[in-house]
Coordinates of N, CA and C in Angstrom, one line a residue:
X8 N -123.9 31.3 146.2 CA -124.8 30.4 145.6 C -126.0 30.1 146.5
X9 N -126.7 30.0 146.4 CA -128.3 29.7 146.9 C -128.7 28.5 147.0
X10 N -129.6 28.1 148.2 CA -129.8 26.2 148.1 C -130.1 25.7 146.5
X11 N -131.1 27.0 146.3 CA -131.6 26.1 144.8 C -130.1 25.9 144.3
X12 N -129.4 26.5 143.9 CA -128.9 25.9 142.9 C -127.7 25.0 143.3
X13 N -127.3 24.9 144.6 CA -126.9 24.2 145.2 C -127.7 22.6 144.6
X14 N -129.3 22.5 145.0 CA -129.5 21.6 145.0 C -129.8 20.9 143.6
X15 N -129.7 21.8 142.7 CA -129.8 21.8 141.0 C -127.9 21.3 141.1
X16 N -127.5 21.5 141.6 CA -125.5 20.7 141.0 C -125.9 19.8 141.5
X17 N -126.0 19.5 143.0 CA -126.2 18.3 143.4 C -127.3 17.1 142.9
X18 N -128.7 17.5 142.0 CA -129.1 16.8 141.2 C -128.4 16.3 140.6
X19 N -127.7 16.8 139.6 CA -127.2 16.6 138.4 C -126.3 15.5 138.2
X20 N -125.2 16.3 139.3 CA -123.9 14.8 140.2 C -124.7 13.7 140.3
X21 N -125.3 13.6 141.0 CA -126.4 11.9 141.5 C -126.8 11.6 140.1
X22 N -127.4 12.7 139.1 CA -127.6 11.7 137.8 C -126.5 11.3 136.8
X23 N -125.3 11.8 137.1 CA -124.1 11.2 136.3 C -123.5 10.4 136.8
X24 N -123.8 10.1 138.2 CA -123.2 9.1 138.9 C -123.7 7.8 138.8
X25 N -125.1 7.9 138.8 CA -126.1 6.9 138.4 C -126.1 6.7 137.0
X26 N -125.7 7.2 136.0 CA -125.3 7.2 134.7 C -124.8 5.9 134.3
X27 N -123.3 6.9 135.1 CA -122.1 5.7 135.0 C -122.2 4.7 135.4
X28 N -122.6 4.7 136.5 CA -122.9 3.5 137.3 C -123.8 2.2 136.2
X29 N -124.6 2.7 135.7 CA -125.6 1.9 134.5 C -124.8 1.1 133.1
X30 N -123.8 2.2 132.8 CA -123.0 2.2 131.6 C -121.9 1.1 132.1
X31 N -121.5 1.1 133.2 CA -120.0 0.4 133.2 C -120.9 -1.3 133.6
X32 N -122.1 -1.2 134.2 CA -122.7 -2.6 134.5 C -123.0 -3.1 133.2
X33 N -123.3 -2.5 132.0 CA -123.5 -2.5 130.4 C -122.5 -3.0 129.8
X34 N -121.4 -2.4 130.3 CA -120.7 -2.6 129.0 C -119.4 -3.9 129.4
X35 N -119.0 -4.4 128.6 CA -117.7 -5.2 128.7 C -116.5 -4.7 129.2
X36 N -115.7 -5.5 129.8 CA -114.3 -4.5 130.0 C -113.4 -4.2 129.1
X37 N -113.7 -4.8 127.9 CA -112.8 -4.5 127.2 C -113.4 -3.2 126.6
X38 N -114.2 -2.6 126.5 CA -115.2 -1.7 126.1 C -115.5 -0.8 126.8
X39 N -115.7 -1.0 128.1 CA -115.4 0.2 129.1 C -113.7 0.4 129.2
X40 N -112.7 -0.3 128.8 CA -111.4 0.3 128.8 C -110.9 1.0 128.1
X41 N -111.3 0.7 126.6 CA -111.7 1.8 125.2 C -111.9 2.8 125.8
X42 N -113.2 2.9 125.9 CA -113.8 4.3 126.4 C -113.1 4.9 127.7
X43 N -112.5 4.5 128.6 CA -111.9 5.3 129.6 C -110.4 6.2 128.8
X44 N -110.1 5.2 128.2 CA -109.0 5.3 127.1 C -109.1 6.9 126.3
X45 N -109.8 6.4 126.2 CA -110.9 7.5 124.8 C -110.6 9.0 125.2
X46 N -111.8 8.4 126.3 CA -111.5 9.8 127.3 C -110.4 10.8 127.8
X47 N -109.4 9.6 128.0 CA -108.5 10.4 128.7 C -107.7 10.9 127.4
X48 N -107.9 10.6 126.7 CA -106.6 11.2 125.1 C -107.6 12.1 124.5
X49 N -108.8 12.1 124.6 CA -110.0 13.4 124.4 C -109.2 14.5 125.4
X50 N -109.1 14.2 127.0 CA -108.6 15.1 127.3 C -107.6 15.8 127.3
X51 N -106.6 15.0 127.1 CA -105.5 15.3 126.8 C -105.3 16.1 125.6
X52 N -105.6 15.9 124.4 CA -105.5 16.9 123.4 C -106.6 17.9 123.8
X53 N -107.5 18.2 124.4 CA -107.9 19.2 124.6 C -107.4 20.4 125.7
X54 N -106.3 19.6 126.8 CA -105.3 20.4 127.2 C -104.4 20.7 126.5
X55 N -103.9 20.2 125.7 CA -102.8 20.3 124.9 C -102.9 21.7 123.2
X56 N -104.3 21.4 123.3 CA -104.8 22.7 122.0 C -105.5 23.9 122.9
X57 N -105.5 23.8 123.7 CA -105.7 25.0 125.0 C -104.7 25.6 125.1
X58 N -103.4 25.2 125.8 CA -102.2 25.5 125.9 C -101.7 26.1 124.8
X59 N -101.9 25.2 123.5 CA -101.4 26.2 122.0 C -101.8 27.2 121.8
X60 N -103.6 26.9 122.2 CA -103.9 28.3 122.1 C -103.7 30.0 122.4
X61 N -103.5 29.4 124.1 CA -103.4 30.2 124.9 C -101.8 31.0 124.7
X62 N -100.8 30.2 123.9 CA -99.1 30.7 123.9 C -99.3 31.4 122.4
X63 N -99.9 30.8 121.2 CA -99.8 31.5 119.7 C -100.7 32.7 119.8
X64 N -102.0 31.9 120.4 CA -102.9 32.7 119.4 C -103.7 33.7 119.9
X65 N -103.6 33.9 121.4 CA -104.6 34.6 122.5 C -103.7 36.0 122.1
X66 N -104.5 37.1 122.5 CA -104.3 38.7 122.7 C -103.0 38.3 121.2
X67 N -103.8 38.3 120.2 CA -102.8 38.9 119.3 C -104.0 39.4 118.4

């Protein structure tokens, strides 16, 4: 990897960070709980239909 784009990831991180940082001062806790919530069962089924994928449906 090369500085540039070293310093193109590391842009990017500082603006998600600063993001978040904006959103969780915004929002309620009951509402930033939701959404952490959200998230993590977003992720979760997205591991979970990967894995299906990956055992039914791949190289067939």
């Amino acid at each position: 990897m090369t500085w540039k784009t070293k310093l193109i990831i590391a842009a990017i991180v500082v603006a998600l960070v600063l993001a978040g940082c904006g959103i969780v001062s915004a929002m309620s806790f009951s509402s930033l709980l939701l959404a952490v919530v959200s998230l993590a069962v977003g992720v979760g089924c997205g591991w979970y239909a990967k894995n299906i994928y990956d055992k039914y449906f791949k190289d067939k």
